[in-house]
Amino acid sequence: MDRQFMMYLQPKYSIMQNKIIGAEALVRWRHPTRGMIYPDQFIPIIEENGFVQKVDYYIWAEACRFIRRCQEEGVTPCPISVNVSRVHLRDNECIGVLSDLIKSYTIPKRLLELEITETADDQQLSQKAMQLKDEGFTLLMDDFGSGYSSLNILLETPFDVVKLDKKFIENMMLSDKGKLILEQVVLMSEKLDLGLLAEGVETREQVEVLQGIGCDHVQGYYYAKPMPEEEFFALLKAQQKK
Ligand code: C2E
Ligand code: CA
Ligand code: CA
């Protein structure tokens, strides 16, 4: 597993503090002959054949190992979020796997965050999310605004943080009406006591709009692309020396 699959980390920033506040773990497949293959090209396939479970477990373990490494090397770790494929929501295995990882790496649970993608109304998702929440995990709702029932899911599932989808942000920023909707989403998240993070932020203009409406947490190429662990570790370490 570990020879071909790798964890990349993409920093999340606070616009106001201009500081790293976390990172998302993203899988990369280094194919021996085909070179680097990106997740969009293989995740849907391995979700069909079940192999995604093994890949996810590996990335979750890598994220925990990274947090542990920070602690051992005197760098204050930031929360790392991992992607949880919908396949895991079908059985109970993932809760045990996550709890075991937290124990065996002896890291605080709050440092491992779980990203779950919204889709249409889904009892399975809500139930499993409730269980994970009861276990004390932090839940991030991935790709908010990309589906059709975002608000239903907010009602039914106890998410802690909402990640605004890249396309959703792009569309909303095209018009004044869109910006108004975005602003209301920020207000709604404040009222509901939900964290908010904008994904796929690529331009200075987007950063300014987001800052203007009070969305401070961002992730995107404007700040940094996903990078190998070593690079992210160096970045985090340098930030703490300042
Ligand atoms: P996602 O969870 O929505 O992850 C964000 C994707 O947006 C990542 O693509 C990231 O590299 C990309 N991105 C970040 N900032 C920008 C930006 O400013 N502009 C643009 N154009 N893209 C940006 P990536 O790494 O190719 O992953 C694609 C998708 O594959 C992820 O979307 C996620 O759904 C899935 N995925 C990635 N890693 C894993 C994993 O370990 N397990 C599972 N189950 N799924 C994964
Ligand atoms: Ca994600
Ligand atoms: Ca996303």
JSON list of N, CA, C and O and ligand atoms in Angstrom, two decimals, residues 6 8 10 24-28 38-44 46-47 52 55-56 59-60 82-86 88 115 117 142-143 163 165-166 170 199-203 206 219-226, ligand 1:
[
{"chain": "A", "resi": 6, "resn": "MET", "atom": "N", "xyz": [0.19, 7.72, -1.54]},
{"chain": "A", "resi": 6, "resn": "MET", "atom": "CA", "xyz": [0.85, 8.73, -0.71]},
{"chain": "A", "resi": 6, "resn": "MET", "atom": "C", "xyz": [-0.16, 9.73, -0.19]},
{"chain": "A", "resi": 6, "resn": "MET", "atom": "O", "xyz": [-1.12, 10.06, -0.89]},
{"chain": "A", "resi": 8, "resn": "TYR", "atom": "N", "xyz": [-0.89, 13.50, 0.53]},
{"chain": "A", "resi": 8, "resn": "TYR", "atom": "CA", "xyz": [-0.52, 14.90, 0.34]},
{"chain": "A", "resi": 8, "resn": "TYR", "atom": "C", "xyz": [-1.32, 15.72, 1.34]},
{"chain": "A", "resi": 8, "resn": "TYR", "atom": "O", "xyz": [-2.40, 15.30, 1.77]},
{"chain": "A", "resi": 10, "resn": "GLN", "atom": "N", "xyz": [-2.95, 19.59, 2.11]},
{"chain": "A", "resi": 10, "resn": "GLN", "atom": "CA", "xyz": [-3.20, 20.95, 1.63]},
{"chain": "A", "resi": 10, "resn": "GLN", "atom": "C", "xyz": [-3.57, 21.83, 2.82]},
{"chain": "A", "resi": 10, "resn": "GLN", "atom": "O", "xyz": [-4.54, 21.57, 3.52]},
{"chain": "A", "resi": 24, "resn": "GLU", "atom": "N", "xyz": [-5.91, 19.41, 4.92]},
{"chain": "A", "resi": 24, "resn": "GLU", "atom": "CA", "xyz": [-6.70, 18.26, 4.46]},
{"chain": "A", "resi": 24, "resn": "GLU", "atom": "C", "xyz": [-5.75, 17.23, 3.87]},
{"chain": "A", "resi": 24, "resn": "GLU", "atom": "O", "xyz": [-4.85, 17.58, 3.09]},
{"chain": "A", "resi": 25, "resn": "ALA", "atom": "N", "xyz": [-5.94, 15.98, 4.25]},
{"chain": "A", "resi": 25, "resn": "ALA", "atom": "CA", "xyz": [-5.15, 14.88, 3.69]},
{"chain": "A", "resi": 25, "resn": "ALA", "atom": "C", "xyz": [-5.81, 14.40, 2.40]},
{"chain": "A", "resi": 25, "resn": "ALA", "atom": "O", "xyz": [-7.00, 14.10, 2.38]},
{"chain": "A", "resi": 26, "resn": "LEU", "atom": "N", "xyz": [-5.04, 14.35, 1.32]},
{"chain": "A", "resi": 26, "resn": "LEU", "atom": "CA", "xyz": [-5.56, 13.93, 0.01]},
{"chain": "A", "resi": 26, "resn": "LEU", "atom": "C", "xyz": [-4.66, 12.83, -0.55]},
{"chain": "A", "resi": 26, "resn": "LEU", "atom": "O", "xyz": [-3.43, 12.95, -0.50]},
{"chain": "A", "resi": 27, "resn": "VAL", "atom": "N", "xyz": [-5.28, 11.80, -1.06]},
{"chain": "A", "resi": 27, "resn": "VAL", "atom": "CA", "xyz": [-4.48, 10.67, -1.54]},
{"chain": "A", "resi": 27, "resn": "VAL", "atom": "C", "xyz": [-3.89, 10.96, -2.93]},
{"chain": "A", "resi": 27, "resn": "VAL", "atom": "O", "xyz": [-4.51, 11.66, -3.74]},
{"chain": "A", "resi": 28, "resn": "ARG", "atom": "N", "xyz": [-2.70, 10.44, -3.17]},
{"chain": "A", "resi": 28, "resn": "ARG", "atom": "CA", "xyz": [-2.08, 10.47, -4.49]},
{"chain": "A", "resi": 28, "resn": "ARG", "atom": "C", "xyz": [-1.59, 9.06, -4.81]},
{"chain": "A", "resi": 28, "resn": "ARG", "atom": "O", "xyz": [-1.07, 8.38, -3.93]},
{"chain": "A", "resi": 38, "resn": "TYR", "atom": "N", "xyz": [-4.44, 11.13, -10.19]},
{"chain": "A", "resi": 38, "resn": "TYR", "atom": "CA", "xyz": [-5.20, 11.94, -9.24]},
{"chain": "A", "resi": 38, "resn": "TYR", "atom": "C", "xyz": [-6.49, 11.23, -8.82]},
{"chain": "A", "resi": 38, "resn": "TYR", "atom": "O", "xyz": [-7.04, 10.42, -9.57]},
{"chain": "A", "resi": 39, "resn": "PRO", "atom": "N", "xyz": [-6.96, 11.51, -7.59]},
{"chain": "A", "resi": 39, "resn": "PRO", "atom": "CA", "xyz": [-8.08, 10.76, -7.03]},
{"chain": "A", "resi": 39, "resn": "PRO", "atom": "C", "xyz": [-9.34, 10.73, -7.89]},
{"chain": "A", "resi": 39, "resn": "PRO", "atom": "O", "xyz": [-10.04, 9.72, -7.91]},
{"chain": "A", "resi": 40, "resn": "ASP", "atom": "N", "xyz": [-9.64, 11.83, -8.58]},
{"chain": "A", "resi": 40, "resn": "ASP", "atom": "CA", "xyz": [-10.86, 11.82, -9.38]},
{"chain": "A", "resi": 40, "resn": "ASP", "atom": "C", "xyz": [-10.85, 10.69, -10.42]},
{"chain": "A", "resi": 40, "resn": "ASP", "atom": "O", "xyz": [-11.89, 10.23, -10.85]},
{"chain": "A", "resi": 41, "resn": "GLN", "atom": "N", "xyz": [-9.63, 10.27, -10.80]},
{"chain": "A", "resi": 41, "resn": "GLN", "atom": "CA", "xyz": [-9.52, 9.22, -11.81]},
{"chain": "A", "resi": 41, "resn": "GLN", "atom": "C", "xyz": [-9.65, 7.81, -11.25]},
{"chain": "A", "resi": 41, "resn": "GLN", "atom": "O", "xyz": [-9.89, 6.88, -11.99]},
{"chain": "A", "resi": 42, "resn": "PHE", "atom": "N", "xyz": [-9.43, 7.65, -9.93]},
{"chain": "A", "resi": 42, "resn": "PHE", "atom": "CA", "xyz": [-9.54, 6.28, -9.42]},
{"chain": "A", "resi": 42, "resn": "PHE", "atom": "C", "xyz": [-10.48, 6.09, -8.23]},
{"chain": "A", "resi": 42, "resn": "PHE", "atom": "O", "xyz": [-10.97, 4.99, -8.00]},
{"chain": "A", "resi": 43, "resn": "ILE", "atom": "N", "xyz": [-10.77, 7.15, -7.48]},
{"chain": "A", "resi": 43, "resn": "ILE", "atom": "CA", "xyz": [-11.67, 6.97, -6.32]},
{"chain": "A", "resi": 43, "resn": "ILE", "atom": "C", "xyz": [-13.04, 6.40, -6.75]},
{"chain": "A", "resi": 43, "resn": "ILE", "atom": "O", "xyz": [-13.50, 5.41, -6.16]},
{"chain": "A", "resi": 44, "resn": "PRO", "atom": "N", "xyz": [-13.69, 6.95, -7.78]},
{"chain": "A", "resi": 44, "resn": "PRO", "atom": "CA", "xyz": [-15.00, 6.39, -8.15]},
{"chain": "A", "resi": 44, "resn": "PRO", "atom": "C", "xyz": [-14.92, 4.90, -8.50]},
{"chain": "A", "resi": 44, "resn": "PRO", "atom": "O", "xyz": [-15.83, 4.14, -8.17]},
{"chain": "A", "resi": 46, "resn": "ILE", "atom": "N", "xyz": [-12.57, 2.64, -7.35]},
{"chain": "A", "resi": 46, "resn": "ILE", "atom": "CA", "xyz": [-12.31, 1.80, -6.18]},
{"chain": "A", "resi": 46, "resn": "ILE", "atom": "C", "xyz": [-13.44, 1.89, -5.14]},
{"chain": "A", "resi": 46, "resn": "ILE", "atom": "O", "xyz": [-13.52, 1.07, -4.24]},
{"chain": "A", "resi": 47, "resn": "GLU", "atom": "N", "xyz": [-14.31, 2.88, -5.31]},
{"chain": "A", "resi": 47, "resn": "GLU", "atom": "CA", "xyz": [-15.51, 2.89, -4.46]},
{"chain": "A", "resi": 47, "resn": "GLU", "atom": "C", "xyz": [-16.45, 1.78, -4.89]},
{"chain": "A", "resi": 47, "resn": "GLU", "atom": "O", "xyz": [-17.16, 1.20, -4.07]},
{"chain": "A", "resi": 52, "resn": "VAL", "atom": "N", "xyz": [-11.50, 1.13, -1.87]},
{"chain": "A", "resi": 52, "resn": "VAL", "atom": "CA", "xyz": [-11.38, 2.46, -1.26]},
{"chain": "A", "resi": 52, "resn": "VAL", "atom": "C", "xyz": [-11.23, 2.37, 0.26]},
{"chain": "A", "resi": 52, "resn": "VAL", "atom": "O", "xyz": [-10.58, 3.21, 0.87]},
{"chain": "A", "resi": 55, "resn": "VAL", "atom": "N", "xyz": [-7.60, 2.04, 1.03]},
{"chain": "A", "resi": 55, "resn": "VAL", "atom": "CA", "xyz": [-6.89, 3.29, 0.74]},
{"chain": "A", "resi": 55, "resn": "VAL", "atom": "C", "xyz": [-7.20, 4.33, 1.83]},
{"chain": "A", "resi": 55, "resn": "VAL", "atom": "O", "xyz": [-6.31, 4.99, 2.36]},
{"chain": "A", "resi": 56, "resn": "ASP", "atom": "N", "xyz": [-8.46, 4.44, 2.18]},
{"chain": "A", "resi": 56, "resn": "ASP", "atom": "CA", "xyz": [-8.84, 5.41, 3.22]},
{"chain": "A", "resi": 56, "resn": "ASP", "atom": "C", "xyz": [-8.18, 5.07, 4.55]},
{"chain": "A", "resi": 56, "resn": "ASP", "atom": "O", "xyz": [-7.64, 5.95, 5.21]},
{"chain": "A", "resi": 59, "resn": "ILE", "atom": "N", "xyz": [-4.68, 6.26, 4.45]},
{"chain": "A", "resi": 59, "resn": "ILE", "atom": "CA", "xyz": [-4.53, 7.72, 4.54]},
{"chain": "A", "resi": 59, "resn": "ILE", "atom": "C", "xyz": [-4.87, 8.20, 5.97]},
{"chain": "A", "resi": 59, "resn": "ILE", "atom": "O", "xyz": [-4.20, 9.08, 6.52]},
{"chain": "A", "resi": 60, "resn": "TRP", "atom": "N", "xyz": [-5.90, 7.62, 6.57]},
{"chain": "A", "resi": 60, "resn": "TRP", "atom": "CA", "xyz": [-6.24, 8.00, 7.95]},
{"chain": "A", "resi": 60, "resn": "TRP", "atom": "C", "xyz": [-5.04, 7.71, 8.87]},
{"chain": "A", "resi": 60, "resn": "TRP", "atom": "O", "xyz": [-4.70, 8.53, 9.72]},
{"chain": "A", "resi": 82, "resn": "VAL", "atom": "N", "xyz": [-9.52, 14.20, 7.14]},
{"chain": "A", "resi": 82, "resn": "VAL", "atom": "CA", "xyz": [-9.41, 13.11, 6.17]},
{"chain": "A", "resi": 82, "resn": "VAL", "atom": "C", "xyz": [-10.76, 12.91, 5.50]},
{"chain": "A", "resi": 82, "resn": "VAL", "atom": "O", "xyz": [-11.80, 13.23, 6.06]},
{"chain": "A", "resi": 83, "resn": "ASN", "atom": "N", "xyz": [-10.72, 12.39, 4.29]},
{"chain": "A", "resi": 83, "resn": "ASN", "atom": "CA", "xyz": [-11.96, 12.12, 3.56]},
{"chain": "A", "resi": 83, "resn": "ASN", "atom": "C", "xyz": [-12.51, 10.75, 3.95]},
{"chain": "A", "resi": 83, "resn": "ASN", "atom": "O", "xyz": [-11.76, 9.78, 4.04]},
{"chain": "A", "resi": 84, "resn": "VAL", "atom": "N", "xyz": [-13.80, 10.71, 4.16]},
{"chain": "A", "resi": 84, "resn": "VAL", "atom": "CA", "xyz": [-14.47, 9.46, 4.52]},
{"chain": "A", "resi": 84, "resn": "VAL", "atom": "C", "xyz": [-15.41, 9.11, 3.36]},
{"chain": "A", "resi": 84, "resn": "VAL", "atom": "O", "xyz": [-16.43, 9.78, 3.15]},
{"chain": "A", "resi": 85, "resn": "SER", "atom": "N", "xyz": [-15.03, 8.11, 2.61]},
{"chain": "A", "resi": 85, "resn": "SER", "atom": "CA", "xyz": [-15.86, 7.71, 1.48]},
{"chain": "A", "resi": 85, "resn": "SER", "atom": "C", "xyz": [-17.23, 7.23, 1.97]},
{"chain": "A", "resi": 85, "resn": "SER", "atom": "O", "xyz": [-17.36, 6.71, 3.08]},
{"chain": "A", "resi": 86, "resn": "ARG", "atom": "N", "xyz": [-18.22, 7.39, 1.12]},
{"chain": "A", "resi": 86, "resn": "ARG", "atom": "CA", "xyz": [-19.57, 6.97, 1.51]},
{"chain": "A", "resi": 86, "resn": "ARG", "atom": "C", "xyz": [-19.64, 5.47, 1.77]},
{"chain": "A", "resi": 86, "resn": "ARG", "atom": "O", "xyz": [-20.53, 5.01, 2.48]},
{"chain": "A", "resi": 88, "resn": "HIS", "atom": "N", "xyz": [-17.93, 3.75, 3.64]},
{"chain": "A", "resi": 88, "resn": "HIS", "atom": "CA", "xyz": [-17.78, 3.47, 5.07]},
{"chain": "A", "resi": 88, "resn": "HIS", "atom": "C", "xyz": [-19.08, 3.64, 5.84]},
{"chain": "A", "resi": 88, "resn": "HIS", "atom": "O", "xyz": [-19.21, 3.17, 6.96]},
{"chain": "A", "resi": 115, "resn": "GLU", "atom": "N", "xyz": [-14.13, 14.45, 6.93]},
{"chain": "A", "resi": 115, "resn": "GLU", "atom": "CA", "xyz": [-14.88, 15.13, 5.86]},
{"chain": "A", "resi": 115, "resn": "GLU", "atom": "C", "xyz": [-15.84, 14.14, 5.20]},
{"chain": "A", "resi": 115, "resn": "GLU", "atom": "O", "xyz": [-15.42, 13.11, 4.69]},
{"chain": "A", "resi": 117, "resn": "THR", "atom": "N", "xyz": [-19.02, 13.84, 2.41]},
{"chain": "A", "resi": 117, "resn": "THR", "atom": "CA", "xyz": [-19.66, 14.58, 1.32]},
{"chain": "A", "resi": 117, "resn": "THR", "atom": "C", "xyz": [-21.17, 14.46, 1.40]},
{"chain": "A", "resi": 117, "resn": "THR", "atom": "O", "xyz": [-21.71, 13.37, 1.63]},
{"chain": "A", "resi": 142, "resn": "ASP", "atom": "N", "xyz": [-18.50, 18.16, 3.50]},
{"chain": "A", "resi": 142, "resn": "ASP", "atom": "CA", "xyz": [-17.72, 18.49, 2.30]},
{"chain": "A", "resi": 142, "resn": "ASP", "atom": "C", "xyz": [-18.66, 18.94, 1.17]},
{"chain": "A", "resi": 142, "resn": "ASP", "atom": "O", "xyz": [-19.82, 18.51, 1.10]},
{"chain": "A", "resi": 143, "resn": "ASP", "atom": "N", "xyz": [-18.15, 19.78, 0.28]},
{"chain": "A", "resi": 143, "resn": "ASP", "atom": "CA", "xyz": [-18.85, 20.16, -0.95]},
{"chain": "A", "resi": 143, "resn": "ASP", "atom": "C", "xyz": [-20.23, 20.77, -0.73]},
{"chain": "A", "resi": 143, "resn": "ASP", "atom": "O", "xyz": [-21.16, 20.53, -1.52]},
{"chain": "A", "resi": 163, "resn": "LYS", "atom": "N", "xyz": [-17.95, 23.00, 4.58]},
{"chain": "A", "resi": 163, "resn": "LYS", "atom": "CA", "xyz": [-16.97, 23.40, 3.57]},
{"chain": "A", "resi": 163, "resn": "LYS", "atom": "C", "xyz": [-17.71, 23.81, 2.31]},
{"chain": "A", "resi": 163, "resn": "LYS", "atom": "O", "xyz": [-18.37, 22.99, 1.68]},
{"chain": "A", "resi": 165, "resn": "ASP", "atom": "N", "xyz": [-18.36, 24.47, -1.36]},
{"chain": "A", "resi": 165, "resn": "ASP", "atom": "CA", "xyz": [-17.83, 23.90, -2.59]},
{"chain": "A", "resi": 165, "resn": "ASP", "atom": "C", "xyz": [-17.25, 24.98, -3.52]},
{"chain": "A", "resi": 165, "resn": "ASP", "atom": "O", "xyz": [-17.78, 26.08, -3.62]},
{"chain": "A", "resi": 166, "resn": "LYS", "atom": "N", "xyz": [-16.18, 24.60, -4.20]},
{"chain": "A", "resi": 166, "resn": "LYS", "atom": "CA", "xyz": [-15.49, 25.53, -5.10]},
{"chain": "A", "resi": 166, "resn": "LYS", "atom": "C", "xyz": [-16.42, 26.10, -6.18]},
{"chain": "A", "resi": 166, "resn": "LYS", "atom": "O", "xyz": [-16.48, 27.31, -6.39]},
{"chain": "A", "resi": 170, "resn": "GLU", "atom": "N", "xyz": [-17.75, 29.94, -6.85]},
{"chain": "A", "resi": 170, "resn": "GLU", "atom": "CA", "xyz": [-17.54, 30.59, -8.15]},
{"chain": "A", "resi": 170, "resn": "GLU", "atom": "C", "xyz": [-18.85, 31.12, -8.73]},
{"chain": "A", "resi": 170, "resn": "GLU", "atom": "O", "xyz": [-18.93, 32.26, -9.17]},
{"chain": "A", "resi": 199, "resn": "GLU", "atom": "N", "xyz": [-13.65, 26.46, 0.02]},
{"chain": "A", "resi": 199, "resn": "GLU", "atom": "CA", "xyz": [-12.71, 25.59, -0.70]},
{"chain": "A", "resi": 199, "resn": "GLU", "atom": "C", "xyz": [-12.39, 26.15, -2.08]},
{"chain": "A", "resi": 199, "resn": "GLU", "atom": "O", "xyz": [-13.20, 26.87, -2.67]},
{"chain": "A", "resi": 200, "resn": "GLY", "atom": "N", "xyz": [-11.25, 25.75, -2.60]},
{"chain": "A", "resi": 200, "resn": "GLY", "atom": "CA", "xyz": [-10.93, 26.07, -3.99]},
{"chain": "A", "resi": 200, "resn": "GLY", "atom": "C", "xyz": [-10.74, 27.55, -4.26]},
{"chain": "A", "resi": 200, "resn": "GLY", "atom": "O", "xyz": [-11.07, 28.05, -5.33]},
{"chain": "A", "resi": 201, "resn": "VAL", "atom": "N", "xyz": [-10.22, 28.26, -3.26]},
{"chain": "A", "resi": 201, "resn": "VAL", "atom": "CA", "xyz": [-10.01, 29.70, -3.42]},
{"chain": "A", "resi": 201, "resn": "VAL", "atom": "C", "xyz": [-8.74, 29.93, -4.25]},
{"chain": "A", "resi": 201, "resn": "VAL", "atom": "O", "xyz": [-7.66, 29.48, -3.88]},
{"chain": "A", "resi": 202, "resn": "GLU", "atom": "N", "xyz": [-8.92, 30.61, -5.37]},
{"chain": "A", "resi": 202, "resn": "GLU", "atom": "CA", "xyz": [-7.79, 30.74, -6.31]},
{"chain": "A", "resi": 202, "resn": "GLU", "atom": "C", "xyz": [-7.32, 32.16, -6.54]},
{"chain": "A", "resi": 202, "resn": "GLU", "atom": "O", "xyz": [-6.22, 32.38, -7.05]},
{"chain": "A", "resi": 203, "resn": "THR", "atom": "N", "xyz": [-8.18, 33.14, -6.24]},
{"chain": "A", "resi": 203, "resn": "THR", "atom": "CA", "xyz": [-7.79, 34.52, -6.61]},
{"chain": "A", "resi": 203, "resn": "THR", "atom": "C", "xyz": [-7.88, 35.48, -5.41]},
{"chain": "A", "resi": 203, "resn": "THR", "atom": "O", "xyz": [-8.60, 35.23, -4.44]},
{"chain": "A", "resi": 206, "resn": "GLN", "atom": "N", "xyz": [-11.41, 36.68, -4.83]},
{"chain": "A", "resi": 206, "resn": "GLN", "atom": "CA", "xyz": [-12.24, 35.77, -4.01]},
{"chain": "A", "resi": 206, "resn": "GLN", "atom": "C", "xyz": [-11.93, 35.95, -2.52]},
{"chain": "A", "resi": 206, "resn": "GLN", "atom": "O", "xyz": [-12.82, 35.98, -1.69]},
{"chain": "A", "resi": 219, "resn": "GLN", "atom": "N", "xyz": [-9.22, 27.47, 1.87]},
{"chain": "A", "resi": 219, "resn": "GLN", "atom": "CA", "xyz": [-8.31, 26.43, 1.39]},
{"chain": "A", "resi": 219, "resn": "GLN", "atom": "C", "xyz": [-8.31, 26.58, -0.12]},
{"chain": "A", "resi": 219, "resn": "GLN", "atom": "O", "xyz": [-9.37, 26.69, -0.73]},
{"chain": "A", "resi": 220, "resn": "GLY", "atom": "N", "xyz": [-7.15, 26.61, -0.73]},
{"chain": "A", "resi": 220, "resn": "GLY", "atom": "CA", "xyz": [-7.15, 26.74, -2.19]},
{"chain": "A", "resi": 220, "resn": "GLY", "atom": "C", "xyz": [-5.79, 27.13, -2.73]},
{"chain": "A", "resi": 220, "resn": "GLY", "atom": "O", "xyz": [-4.88, 27.48, -1.97]},
{"chain": "A", "resi": 221, "resn": "TYR", "atom": "N", "xyz": [-5.67, 27.03, -4.05]},
{"chain": "A", "resi": 221, "resn": "TYR", "atom": "CA", "xyz": [-4.39, 27.28, -4.70]},
{"chain": "A", "resi": 221, "resn": "TYR", "atom": "C", "xyz": [-3.86, 28.68, -4.43]},
{"chain": "A", "resi": 221, "resn": "TYR", "atom": "O", "xyz": [-2.66, 28.91, -4.52]},
{"chain": "A", "resi": 222, "resn": "TYR", "atom": "N", "xyz": [-4.75, 29.65, -4.14]},
{"chain": "A", "resi": 222, "resn": "TYR", "atom": "CA", "xyz": [-4.26, 31.00, -3.87]},
{"chain": "A", "resi": 222, "resn": "TYR", "atom": "C", "xyz": [-3.26, 30.97, -2.71]},
{"chain": "A", "resi": 222, "resn": "TYR", "atom": "O", "xyz": [-2.26, 31.67, -2.73]},
{"chain": "A", "resi": 223, "resn": "TYR", "atom": "N", "xyz": [-3.54, 30.12, -1.74]},
{"chain": "A", "resi": 223, "resn": "TYR", "atom": "CA", "xyz": [-2.63, 30.00, -0.58]},
{"chain": "A", "resi": 223, "resn": "TYR", "atom": "C", "xyz": [-1.60, 28.91, -0.78]},
{"chain": "A", "resi": 223, "resn": "TYR", "atom": "O", "xyz": [-0.41, 29.14, -0.63]},
{"chain": "A", "resi": 224, "resn": "ALA", "atom": "N", "xyz": [-2.07, 27.72, -1.12]},
{"chain": "A", "resi": 224, "resn": "ALA", "atom": "CA", "xyz": [-1.13, 26.61, -1.31]},
{"chain": "A", "resi": 224, "resn": "ALA", "atom": "C", "xyz": [-1.82, 25.42, -1.96]},
{"chain": "A", "resi": 224, "resn": "ALA", "atom": "O", "xyz": [-3.01, 25.17, -1.73]},
{"chain": "A", "resi": 225, "resn": "LYS", "atom": "N", "xyz": [-1.07, 24.69, -2.77]},
{"chain": "A", "resi": 225, "resn": "LYS", "atom": "CA", "xyz": [-1.58, 23.45, -3.37]},
{"chain": "A", "resi": 225, "resn": "LYS", "atom": "C", "xyz": [-1.32, 22.29, -2.40]},
{"chain": "A", "resi": 225, "resn": "LYS", "atom": "O", "xyz": [-0.50, 22.43, -1.50]},
{"chain": "A", "resi": 226, "resn": "PRO", "atom": "N", "xyz": [-1.98, 21.16, -2.62]},
{"chain": "A", "resi": 226, "resn": "PRO", "atom": "CA", "xyz": [-1.64, 19.99, -1.82]},
{"chain": "A", "resi": 226, "resn": "PRO", "atom": "C", "xyz": [-0.16, 19.67, -2.02]},
{"chain": "A", "resi": 226, "resn": "PRO", "atom": "O", "xyz": [0.35, 19.82, -3.13]},
{"chain": "B", "resi": 1, "resn": "C2E", "atom": "P1", "xyz": [-12.36, 17.14, -2.23]},
{"chain": "B", "resi": 1, "resn": "C2E", "atom": "O1", "xyz": [-12.44, 16.38, -0.97]},
{"chain": "B", "resi": 1, "resn": "C2E", "atom": "O2", "xyz": [-13.41, 18.16, -2.52]},
{"chain": "B", "resi": 1, "resn": "C2E", "atom": "O3", "xyz": [-10.92, 17.80, -2.22]},
{"chain": "B", "resi": 1, "resn": "C2E", "atom": "C1", "xyz": [-10.60, 19.05, -2.77]},
{"chain": "B", "resi": 1, "resn": "C2E", "atom": "C2", "xyz": [-10.02, 18.91, -4.13]},
{"chain": "B", "resi": 1, "resn": "C2E", "atom": "O4", "xyz": [-9.86, 20.21, -4.69]},
{"chain": "B", "resi": 1, "resn": "C2E", "atom": "C3", "xyz": [-8.62, 18.30, -4.13]},
{"chain": "B", "resi": 1, "resn": "C2E", "atom": "O5", "xyz": [-8.49, 17.58, -5.35]},
{"chain": "B", "resi": 1, "resn": "C2E", "atom": "C4", "xyz": [-7.72, 19.53, -4.15]},
{"chain": "B", "resi": 1, "resn": "C2E", "atom": "O6", "xyz": [-6.45, 19.27, -4.68]},
{"chain": "B", "resi": 1, "resn": "C2E", "atom": "C5", "xyz": [-8.52, 20.42, -5.06]},
{"chain": "B", "resi": 1, "resn": "C2E", "atom": "N1", "xyz": [-8.24, 21.84, -4.85]},
{"chain": "B", "resi": 1, "resn": "C2E", "atom": "C6", "xyz": [-7.86, 22.47, -3.72]},
{"chain": "B", "resi": 1, "resn": "C2E", "atom": "N2", "xyz": [-7.73, 23.79, -3.91]},
{"chain": "B", "resi": 1, "resn": "C2E", "atom": "C7", "xyz": [-8.03, 24.02, -5.21]},
{"chain": "B", "resi": 1, "resn": "C2E", "atom": "C8", "xyz": [-8.07, 25.20, -6.02]},
{"chain": "B", "resi": 1, "resn": "C2E", "atom": "O7", "xyz": [-7.80, 26.31, -5.58]},
{"chain": "B", "resi": 1, "resn": "C2E", "atom": "N3", "xyz": [-8.42, 25.04, -7.34]},
{"chain": "B", "resi": 1, "resn": "C2E", "atom": "C9", "xyz": [-8.73, 23.81, -7.86]},
{"chain": "B", "resi": 1, "resn": "C2E", "atom": "N4", "xyz": [-9.05, 23.74, -9.14]},
{"chain": "B", "resi": 1, "resn": "C2E", "atom": "N5", "xyz": [-8.71, 22.69, -7.13]},
{"chain": "B", "resi": 1, "resn": "C2E", "atom": "C10", "xyz": [-8.36, 22.79, -5.81]},
{"chain": "B", "resi": 1, "resn": "C2E", "atom": "P2", "xyz": [-7.89, 16.12, -5.40]},
{"chain": "B", "resi": 1, "resn": "C2E", "atom": "O8", "xyz": [-6.79, 15.95, -4.40]},
{"chain": "B", "resi": 1, "resn": "C2E", "atom": "O9", "xyz": [-7.60, 15.81, -6.83]},
{"chain": "B", "resi": 1, "resn": "C2E", "atom": "O10", "xyz": [-9.09, 15.22, -4.88]},
{"chain": "B", "resi": 1, "resn": "C2E", "atom": "C11", "xyz": [-10.28, 15.12, -5.60]},
{"chain": "B", "resi": 1, "resn": "C2E", "atom": "C12", "xyz": [-11.35, 14.41, -4.79]},
{"chain": "B", "resi": 1, "resn": "C2E", "atom": "O11", "xyz": [-11.00, 13.04, -4.57]},
{"chain": "B", "resi": 1, "resn": "C2E", "atom": "C13", "xyz": [-11.52, 15.00, -3.41]},
{"chain": "B", "resi": 1, "resn": "C2E", "atom": "O12", "xyz": [-12.33, 16.14, -3.48]},
{"chain": "B", "resi": 1, "resn": "C2E", "atom": "C14", "xyz": [-12.15, 13.84, -2.67]},
{"chain": "B", "resi": 1, "resn": "C2E", "atom": "O13", "xyz": [-13.54, 13.76, -2.94]},
{"chain": "B", "resi": 1, "resn": "C2E", "atom": "C15", "xyz": [-11.48, 12.65, -3.31]},
{"chain": "B", "resi": 1, "resn": "C2E", "atom": "N6", "xyz": [-10.36, 12.22, -2.43]},
{"chain": "B", "resi": 1, "resn": "C2E", "atom": "C16", "xyz": [-9.10, 12.71, -2.34]},
{"chain": "B", "resi": 1, "resn": "C2E", "atom": "N7", "xyz": [-8.37, 12.03, -1.42]},
{"chain": "B", "resi": 1, "resn": "C2E", "atom": "C17", "xyz": [-9.19, 11.08, -0.92]},
{"chain": "B", "resi": 1, "resn": "C2E", "atom": "C18", "xyz": [-9.03, 10.03, 0.08]},
{"chain": "B", "resi": 1, "resn": "C2E", "atom": "O14", "xyz": [-7.97, 9.84, 0.73]},
{"chain": "B", "resi": 1, "resn": "C2E", "atom": "N8", "xyz": [-10.13, 9.24, 0.32]},
{"chain": "B", "resi": 1, "resn": "C2E", "atom": "C19", "xyz": [-11.32, 9.42, -0.34]},
{"chain": "B", "resi": 1, "resn": "C2E", "atom": "N9", "xyz": [-12.33, 8.61, -0.04]},
{"chain": "B", "resi": 1, "resn": "C2E", "atom": "N10", "xyz": [-11.49, 10.39, -1.26]},
{"chain": "B", "resi": 1, "resn": "C2E", "atom": "C20", "xyz": [-10.44, 11.20, -1.55]}
]
